[in-house]
């Protein structure tokens, strides 16, 4: 494995861990593909299936995030240069909380999810290990 591959691998692993911590996933399984890794685990006390794909073809980025059971999940996906979301009221709040912790800022998507109160945002920030904070939080903290 060359130096660039090792760097990408480390970044992909860090991003996978960041998503896992956000949703309370302690252990997850990874399926490796040539340009992406797909991860699956159980979050929030082993009651909530979480499925996410991190693509590293053009930089490392989360491209699919599903919260809930496959057919009825709340799913965020990046297709053709745009984010799209499939909603499910049962999982929308968990998705909103997770996206906040990941530093997701697409207002067209966020406006479709339940809003978070200032108190909820503070609780979420305090509950996230600093090593997984999104850049926006790090900038605000100085």
N, C-alpha and C. Protein backbone atom coordinates (compact mmCIF):
# COMPACT_ATOMS: atom_id res chain seq x y z
N UNK A 1 0.86 -1.18 0.00
CA UNK A 1 0.00 0.00 0.00
C UNK A 1 0.90 1.24 0.00
N UNK A 2 0.69 2.15 -0.97
CA UNK A 2 1.52 3.35 -1.02
C UNK A 2 1.06 4.38 0.00
N UNK A 3 1.85 5.45 0.16
CA UNK A 3 1.58 6.47 1.17
C UNK A 3 0.22 7.13 0.97
N UNK A 4 -0.13 7.43 -0.29
CA UNK A 4 -1.42 8.06 -0.57
C UNK A 4 -2.57 7.14 -0.19
N UNK A 5 -2.46 5.86 -0.51
CA UNK A 5 -3.51 4.89 -0.16
C UNK A 5 -3.66 4.78 1.35
N UNK A 6 -2.54 4.79 2.08
CA UNK A 6 -2.60 4.75 3.54
C UNK A 6 -3.30 5.98 4.10
N UNK A 7 -3.01 7.15 3.52
CA UNK A 7 -3.64 8.39 3.98
C UNK A 7 -5.14 8.35 3.74
N UNK A 8 -5.55 7.91 2.56
CA UNK A 8 -6.99 7.80 2.25
C UNK A 8 -7.64 6.80 3.19
N UNK A 9 -7.00 5.66 3.41
CA UNK A 9 -7.54 4.64 4.29
C UNK A 9 -7.75 5.18 5.70
N UNK A 10 -6.76 5.92 6.21
CA UNK A 10 -6.88 6.51 7.54
C UNK A 10 -8.01 7.52 7.62
N UNK A 11 -8.17 8.32 6.57
CA UNK A 11 -9.23 9.31 6.53
C UNK A 11 -10.60 8.65 6.44
N UNK A 12 -10.71 7.59 5.64
CA UNK A 12 -11.97 6.86 5.52
C UNK A 12 -12.34 6.24 6.86
N UNK A 13 -11.36 5.64 7.53
CA UNK A 13 -11.62 5.04 8.85
C UNK A 13 -12.05 6.09 9.86
N UNK A 14 -11.42 7.26 9.83
CA UNK A 14 -11.80 8.34 10.76
C UNK A 14 -13.22 8.80 10.48
N UNK A 15 -13.56 8.97 9.20
CA UNK A 15 -14.91 9.41 8.84
C UNK A 15 -15.94 8.36 9.23
N UNK A 16 -15.62 7.09 9.04
CA UNK A 16 -16.53 6.01 9.45
C UNK A 16 -16.74 6.05 10.95
N UNK A 17 -15.67 6.25 11.71
CA UNK A 17 -15.78 6.33 13.17
C UNK A 17 -16.58 7.55 13.59
N UNK A 18 -16.42 8.66 12.88
CA UNK A 18 -17.17 9.88 13.20
C UNK A 18 -18.69 9.65 13.05
N UNK A 19 -19.09 8.99 11.98
CA UNK A 19 -20.51 8.68 11.78
C UNK A 19 -20.97 7.71 12.87
N UNK A 20 -20.16 6.72 13.17
CA UNK A 20 -20.53 5.73 14.19
C UNK A 20 -20.74 6.40 15.55
N UNK A 21 -19.82 7.26 15.96
CA UNK A 21 -19.94 7.95 17.25
C UNK A 21 -21.19 8.83 17.26
N UNK A 22 -21.45 9.50 16.16
CA UNK A 22 -22.62 10.37 16.07
C UNK A 22 -23.91 9.63 16.37
N UNK A 23 -24.03 8.40 15.90
CA UNK A 23 -25.27 7.64 16.06
C UNK A 23 -25.18 6.58 17.16
N UNK A 24 -24.12 6.58 17.92
CA UNK A 24 -24.00 5.62 19.03
C UNK A 24 -23.75 4.20 18.58
N UNK A 25 -23.10 4.03 17.44
CA UNK A 25 -22.77 2.70 16.94
C UNK A 25 -21.44 2.27 17.55
N UNK A 26 -21.46 1.20 18.34
CA UNK A 26 -20.24 0.73 18.97
C UNK A 26 -19.40 -0.14 18.07
N UNK A 27 -20.03 -1.02 17.33
CA UNK A 27 -19.34 -1.92 16.40
C UNK A 27 -20.09 -1.89 15.08
N UNK A 28 -19.33 -2.02 14.00
CA UNK A 28 -19.95 -2.03 12.69
C UNK A 28 -19.18 -2.95 11.76
N UNK A 29 -19.85 -3.36 10.70
CA UNK A 29 -19.24 -4.20 9.68
C UNK A 29 -18.96 -3.32 8.46
N UNK A 30 -17.86 -3.59 7.80
CA UNK A 30 -17.46 -2.81 6.63
C UNK A 30 -17.34 -3.73 5.42
N UNK A 31 -17.92 -3.30 4.31
CA UNK A 31 -17.74 -3.97 3.03
C UNK A 31 -16.94 -3.01 2.16
N UNK A 32 -15.81 -3.48 1.64
CA UNK A 32 -14.94 -2.62 0.84
C UNK A 32 -15.20 -2.82 -0.65
N UNK A 33 -15.34 -1.70 -1.34
CA UNK A 33 -15.48 -1.66 -2.79
C UNK A 33 -14.31 -0.86 -3.35
N UNK A 34 -14.07 -0.90 -4.67
CA UNK A 34 -12.91 -0.18 -5.21
C UNK A 34 -12.88 1.33 -4.91
N UNK A 35 -14.04 1.98 -4.85
CA UNK A 35 -14.04 3.43 -4.63
C UNK A 35 -14.86 3.86 -3.42
N UNK A 36 -15.30 2.90 -2.61
CA UNK A 36 -16.13 3.26 -1.46
C UNK A 36 -16.11 2.14 -0.42
N UNK A 37 -16.44 2.50 0.79
CA UNK A 37 -16.65 1.53 1.86
C UNK A 37 -18.07 1.69 2.37
N UNK A 38 -18.76 0.58 2.54
CA UNK A 38 -20.11 0.60 3.09
C UNK A 38 -20.04 0.04 4.50
N UNK A 39 -20.69 0.74 5.43
CA UNK A 39 -20.64 0.37 6.84
C UNK A 39 -22.06 0.12 7.34
N UNK A 40 -22.19 -0.83 8.26
CA UNK A 40 -23.49 -1.11 8.87
C UNK A 40 -23.29 -1.43 10.34
N UNK A 41 -24.14 -0.84 11.17
CA UNK A 41 -24.10 -1.14 12.60
C UNK A 41 -25.41 -0.76 13.25
N UNK A 42 -25.49 -1.03 14.54
CA UNK A 42 -26.69 -0.72 15.31
C UNK A 42 -26.38 0.43 16.26
N UNK A 43 -27.18 1.47 16.20
CA UNK A 43 -26.95 2.64 17.04
C UNK A 43 -28.00 2.80 18.10
N UNK A 44 -27.76 3.77 18.96
CA UNK A 44 -28.71 4.15 20.01
C UNK A 44 -29.23 2.95 20.79
N UNK A 45 -28.32 2.24 21.43
CA UNK A 45 -28.74 1.11 22.26
C UNK A 45 -29.14 -0.12 21.48
N UNK A 46 -28.57 -0.33 20.31
CA UNK A 46 -28.81 -1.52 19.47
C UNK A 46 -30.25 -1.61 18.97
N UNK A 47 -30.93 -0.47 18.88
CA UNK A 47 -32.31 -0.49 18.39
C UNK A 47 -32.46 0.18 17.03
N UNK A 48 -31.43 0.85 16.57
CA UNK A 48 -31.55 1.66 15.37
C UNK A 48 -30.51 1.25 14.33
N UNK A 49 -30.94 0.62 13.22
CA UNK A 49 -29.97 0.26 12.20
C UNK A 49 -29.43 1.52 11.49
N UNK A 50 -28.12 1.59 11.35
CA UNK A 50 -27.45 2.70 10.68
C UNK A 50 -26.60 2.12 9.55
N UNK A 51 -26.75 2.66 8.36
CA UNK A 51 -26.03 2.18 7.18
C UNK A 51 -25.44 3.41 6.50
N UNK A 52 -24.13 3.41 6.24
CA UNK A 52 -23.53 4.57 5.61
C UNK A 52 -22.44 4.17 4.64
N UNK A 53 -22.29 4.99 3.59
CA UNK A 53 -21.29 4.74 2.56
C UNK A 53 -20.37 5.95 2.48
N UNK A 54 -19.07 5.68 2.51
CA UNK A 54 -18.07 6.73 2.37
C UNK A 54 -17.33 6.47 1.06
N UNK A 55 -17.43 7.43 0.16
CA UNK A 55 -16.80 7.34 -1.15
C UNK A 55 -15.45 8.04 -1.10
N UNK A 56 -14.45 7.47 -1.75
CA UNK A 56 -13.14 8.11 -1.78
C UNK A 56 -12.59 8.22 -3.19
N UNK A 57 -13.50 8.24 -4.16
CA UNK A 57 -13.08 8.35 -5.56
C UNK A 57 -12.53 9.75 -5.85
N UNK A 58 -13.21 10.78 -5.36
CA UNK A 58 -12.79 12.17 -5.55
C UNK A 58 -12.78 12.85 -4.19
N UNK A 59 -11.84 12.49 -3.34
CA UNK A 59 -11.82 13.00 -1.97
C UNK A 59 -12.73 12.13 -1.12
N UNK A 60 -12.53 12.19 0.16
CA UNK A 60 -13.31 11.35 1.08
C UNK A 60 -14.59 12.08 1.46
N UNK A 61 -15.73 11.45 1.21
CA UNK A 61 -17.00 12.09 1.56
C UNK A 61 -18.07 11.05 1.83
N UNK A 62 -18.92 11.38 2.79
CA UNK A 62 -20.10 10.58 3.07
C UNK A 62 -21.06 10.77 1.90
N UNK A 63 -21.52 9.67 1.29
CA UNK A 63 -22.42 9.81 0.14
C UNK A 63 -23.80 9.23 0.38
N UNK A 64 -23.94 8.31 1.33
CA UNK A 64 -25.25 7.76 1.67
C UNK A 64 -25.29 7.54 3.18
N UNK A 65 -26.39 7.95 3.79
CA UNK A 65 -26.60 7.73 5.22
C UNK A 65 -28.05 7.31 5.41
N UNK A 66 -28.27 6.12 5.96
CA UNK A 66 -29.62 5.61 6.21
C UNK A 66 -29.80 5.37 7.69
N UNK A 67 -30.91 5.86 8.21
CA UNK A 67 -31.26 5.67 9.62
C UNK A 67 -32.58 4.92 9.64
N UNK A 68 -32.59 3.73 10.23
CA UNK A 68 -33.81 2.93 10.31
C UNK A 68 -33.75 1.73 9.39
N UNK A 69 -34.80 0.93 9.44
CA UNK A 69 -34.84 -0.29 8.64
C UNK A 69 -34.87 0.05 7.16
N UNK A 70 -34.25 -0.79 6.34
CA UNK A 70 -33.96 -0.49 4.95
C UNK A 70 -35.14 0.08 4.17
N UNK A 71 -36.24 -0.61 4.12
CA UNK A 71 -37.36 -0.17 3.28
C UNK A 71 -38.08 1.05 3.82
N UNK A 72 -37.96 1.29 5.12
CA UNK A 72 -38.69 2.40 5.72
C UNK A 72 -37.76 3.41 6.39
N UNK A 73 -36.54 3.49 5.93
CA UNK A 73 -35.55 4.35 6.58
C UNK A 73 -35.71 5.82 6.18
N UNK A 74 -35.05 6.66 6.94
CA UNK A 74 -34.81 8.04 6.52
C UNK A 74 -33.44 7.99 5.87
N UNK A 75 -33.35 8.36 4.61
CA UNK A 75 -32.08 8.20 3.88
C UNK A 75 -31.66 9.49 3.20
N UNK A 76 -30.40 9.85 3.43
CA UNK A 76 -29.77 10.99 2.78
C UNK A 76 -28.79 10.43 1.76
N UNK A 77 -28.83 10.93 0.53
CA UNK A 77 -27.93 10.42 -0.50
C UNK A 77 -27.45 11.55 -1.40
N UNK A 78 -26.21 11.44 -1.84
CA UNK A 78 -25.60 12.42 -2.75
C UNK A 78 -25.57 11.81 -4.14
N UNK A 79 -26.42 12.33 -5.05
CA UNK A 79 -26.51 11.83 -6.42
C UNK A 79 -26.36 12.98 -7.39
N UNK A 80 -25.55 12.79 -8.39
CA UNK A 80 -25.40 13.76 -9.47
C UNK A 80 -25.14 15.17 -8.95
N UNK A 81 -24.31 15.27 -7.94
CA UNK A 81 -23.90 16.57 -7.43
C UNK A 81 -24.87 17.24 -6.48
N UNK A 82 -25.92 16.54 -6.07
CA UNK A 82 -26.91 17.13 -5.16
C UNK A 82 -27.31 16.15 -4.08
N UNK A 83 -27.67 16.70 -2.92
CA UNK A 83 -28.19 15.88 -1.83
C UNK A 83 -29.69 15.66 -2.03
N UNK A 84 -30.14 14.48 -1.68
CA UNK A 84 -31.56 14.14 -1.73
C UNK A 84 -31.89 13.40 -0.43
N UNK A 85 -33.11 13.56 0.05
CA UNK A 85 -33.49 12.89 1.29
C UNK A 85 -34.83 12.21 1.13
N UNK A 86 -34.91 11.01 1.67
CA UNK A 86 -36.18 10.27 1.76
C UNK A 86 -36.54 10.28 3.23
N UNK A 87 -37.68 10.85 3.55
CA UNK A 87 -38.08 11.04 4.94
C UNK A 87 -38.91 9.88 5.48
N UNK A 88 -38.85 9.71 6.79
CA UNK A 88 -39.72 8.80 7.52
C UNK A 88 -39.87 9.40 8.91
N UNK A 89 -41.08 9.84 9.28
CA UNK A 89 -41.28 10.51 10.57
C UNK A 89 -40.72 9.75 11.77
N UNK A 90 -40.66 8.43 11.67
CA UNK A 90 -40.14 7.63 12.79
C UNK A 90 -38.65 7.88 13.02
N UNK A 91 -37.91 8.23 11.97
CA UNK A 91 -36.45 8.37 12.06
C UNK A 91 -35.94 9.78 11.75
N UNK A 92 -36.81 10.70 11.39
CA UNK A 92 -36.37 12.03 10.98
C UNK A 92 -35.63 12.79 12.07
N UNK A 93 -36.06 12.67 13.32
CA UNK A 93 -35.38 13.38 14.41
C UNK A 93 -33.98 12.83 14.62
N UNK A 94 -33.83 11.51 14.56
CA UNK A 94 -32.49 10.91 14.69
C UNK A 94 -31.59 11.40 13.56
N UNK A 95 -32.13 11.52 12.35
CA UNK A 95 -31.34 12.02 11.22
C UNK A 95 -30.95 13.47 11.45
N UNK A 96 -31.90 14.30 11.91
CA UNK A 96 -31.61 15.72 12.16
C UNK A 96 -30.50 15.87 13.19
N UNK A 97 -30.58 15.10 14.26
CA UNK A 97 -29.56 15.16 15.32
C UNK A 97 -28.20 14.70 14.78
N UNK A 98 -28.21 13.63 14.00
CA UNK A 98 -26.96 13.14 13.43
C UNK A 98 -26.33 14.12 12.46
N UNK A 99 -27.13 14.70 11.59
CA UNK A 99 -26.59 15.65 10.62
C UNK A 99 -26.02 16.88 11.32
N UNK A 100 -26.67 17.31 12.41
CA UNK A 100 -26.12 18.43 13.18
C UNK A 100 -24.72 18.07 13.69
N UNK A 101 -24.58 16.89 14.26
CA UNK A 101 -23.28 16.45 14.80
C UNK A 101 -22.22 16.27 13.72
N UNK A 102 -22.64 15.98 12.51
CA UNK A 102 -21.70 15.81 11.41
C UNK A 102 -21.34 17.14 10.74
N UNK A 103 -22.02 18.22 11.14
CA UNK A 103 -21.74 19.52 10.56
C UNK A 103 -22.36 19.73 9.20
N UNK A 104 -23.40 18.98 8.89
CA UNK A 104 -24.09 19.07 7.60
C UNK A 104 -24.81 20.42 7.53
N UNK A 105 -24.66 21.14 6.40
CA UNK A 105 -25.19 22.50 6.33
C UNK A 105 -26.13 22.77 5.16
N UNK A 106 -26.57 21.78 4.43
CA UNK A 106 -27.44 22.00 3.28
C UNK A 106 -28.85 22.35 3.77
N UNK A 107 -29.20 23.62 3.70
CA UNK A 107 -30.48 24.10 4.23
C UNK A 107 -31.68 23.49 3.51
N UNK A 108 -31.55 23.18 2.23
CA UNK A 108 -32.66 22.57 1.50
C UNK A 108 -33.03 21.22 2.12
N UNK A 109 -32.05 20.50 2.64
CA UNK A 109 -32.29 19.22 3.30
C UNK A 109 -32.72 19.44 4.74
N UNK A 110 -31.96 20.26 5.46
CA UNK A 110 -32.24 20.48 6.89
C UNK A 110 -33.63 21.04 7.13
N UNK A 111 -34.13 21.86 6.20
CA UNK A 111 -35.45 22.47 6.37
C UNK A 111 -36.58 21.43 6.30
N UNK A 112 -36.28 20.25 5.78
CA UNK A 112 -37.29 19.18 5.70
C UNK A 112 -37.33 18.32 6.96
N UNK A 113 -36.34 18.50 7.83
CA UNK A 113 -36.23 17.71 9.06
C UNK A 113 -36.72 18.52 10.25
N UNK A 114 -37.08 17.85 11.34
CA UNK A 114 -37.52 18.59 12.53
C UNK A 114 -36.40 19.50 13.03
N UNK A 115 -36.74 20.75 13.39
CA UNK A 115 -35.70 21.66 13.89
C UNK A 115 -35.23 21.23 15.28
N UNK A 116 -33.98 21.54 15.58
CA UNK A 116 -33.42 21.24 16.89
C UNK A 116 -33.38 22.52 17.72
N UNK A 117 -33.73 22.40 18.98
CA UNK A 117 -33.67 23.57 19.88
C UNK A 117 -32.22 23.87 20.23
N UNK A 118 -31.98 25.06 20.73
CA UNK A 118 -30.63 25.44 21.17
C UNK A 118 -30.15 24.49 22.27
N UNK A 119 -31.06 24.08 23.15
CA UNK A 119 -30.72 23.16 24.23
C UNK A 119 -30.28 21.80 23.66
N UNK A 120 -31.03 21.29 22.67
CA UNK A 120 -30.66 20.01 22.04
C UNK A 120 -29.28 20.11 21.39
N UNK A 121 -29.04 21.22 20.69
CA UNK A 121 -27.75 21.40 20.03
C UNK A 121 -26.61 21.43 21.04
N UNK A 122 -26.81 22.11 22.15
CA UNK A 122 -25.78 22.16 23.19
C UNK A 122 -25.52 20.77 23.77
N UNK A 123 -26.59 20.03 24.05
CA UNK A 123 -26.43 18.66 24.56
C UNK A 123 -25.66 17.78 23.58
N UNK A 124 -25.99 17.90 22.31
CA UNK A 124 -25.31 17.10 21.28
C UNK A 124 -23.83 17.47 21.20
N UNK A 125 -23.54 18.74 21.24
CA UNK A 125 -22.15 19.18 21.15
C UNK A 125 -21.35 18.69 22.35
N UNK A 126 -21.93 18.80 23.54
CA UNK A 126 -21.24 18.36 24.75
C UNK A 126 -21.04 16.85 24.78
N UNK A 127 -21.91 16.12 24.09
CA UNK A 127 -21.82 14.66 24.08
C UNK A 127 -20.87 14.10 23.03
N UNK A 128 -20.39 14.94 22.12
CA UNK A 128 -19.49 14.48 21.05
C UNK A 128 -18.04 14.63 21.47
N UNK A 129 -17.23 13.59 21.33
CA UNK A 129 -15.80 13.74 21.58
C UNK A 129 -15.22 14.79 20.62
N UNK A 130 -14.39 15.67 21.13
CA UNK A 130 -13.85 16.78 20.33
C UNK A 130 -13.13 16.29 19.07
N UNK A 131 -12.51 15.13 19.12
CA UNK A 131 -11.79 14.63 17.95
C UNK A 131 -12.72 14.37 16.75
N UNK A 132 -14.03 14.28 17.00
CA UNK A 132 -14.99 14.04 15.92
C UNK A 132 -15.85 15.26 15.61
N UNK A 133 -15.54 16.38 16.23
CA UNK A 133 -16.30 17.61 15.96
C UNK A 133 -16.15 18.02 14.50
N UNK A 134 -17.23 18.53 13.90
CA UNK A 134 -17.10 19.08 12.55
C UNK A 134 -16.26 20.36 12.60
N UNK A 135 -15.68 20.73 11.48
CA UNK A 135 -14.80 21.90 11.42
C UNK A 135 -15.51 23.16 11.90
N UNK A 136 -16.78 23.30 11.59
CA UNK A 136 -17.55 24.48 12.00
C UNK A 136 -17.50 24.65 13.53
N UNK A 137 -17.67 23.58 14.27
CA UNK A 137 -17.63 23.65 15.74
C UNK A 137 -16.24 24.03 16.21
N UNK A 138 -15.22 23.46 15.59
CA UNK A 138 -13.84 23.78 15.98
C UNK A 138 -13.54 25.26 15.74
N UNK A 139 -14.02 25.78 14.61
CA UNK A 139 -13.82 27.20 14.30
C UNK A 139 -14.52 28.09 15.34
N UNK A 140 -15.74 27.72 15.73
CA UNK A 140 -16.49 28.50 16.71
C UNK A 140 -15.84 28.46 18.09
N UNK A 141 -15.20 27.34 18.42
CA UNK A 141 -14.57 27.18 19.74
C UNK A 141 -13.25 27.95 19.83
N UNK A 142 -12.71 28.31 18.66
CA UNK A 142 -11.47 29.09 18.63
C UNK A 142 -10.31 28.27 18.79
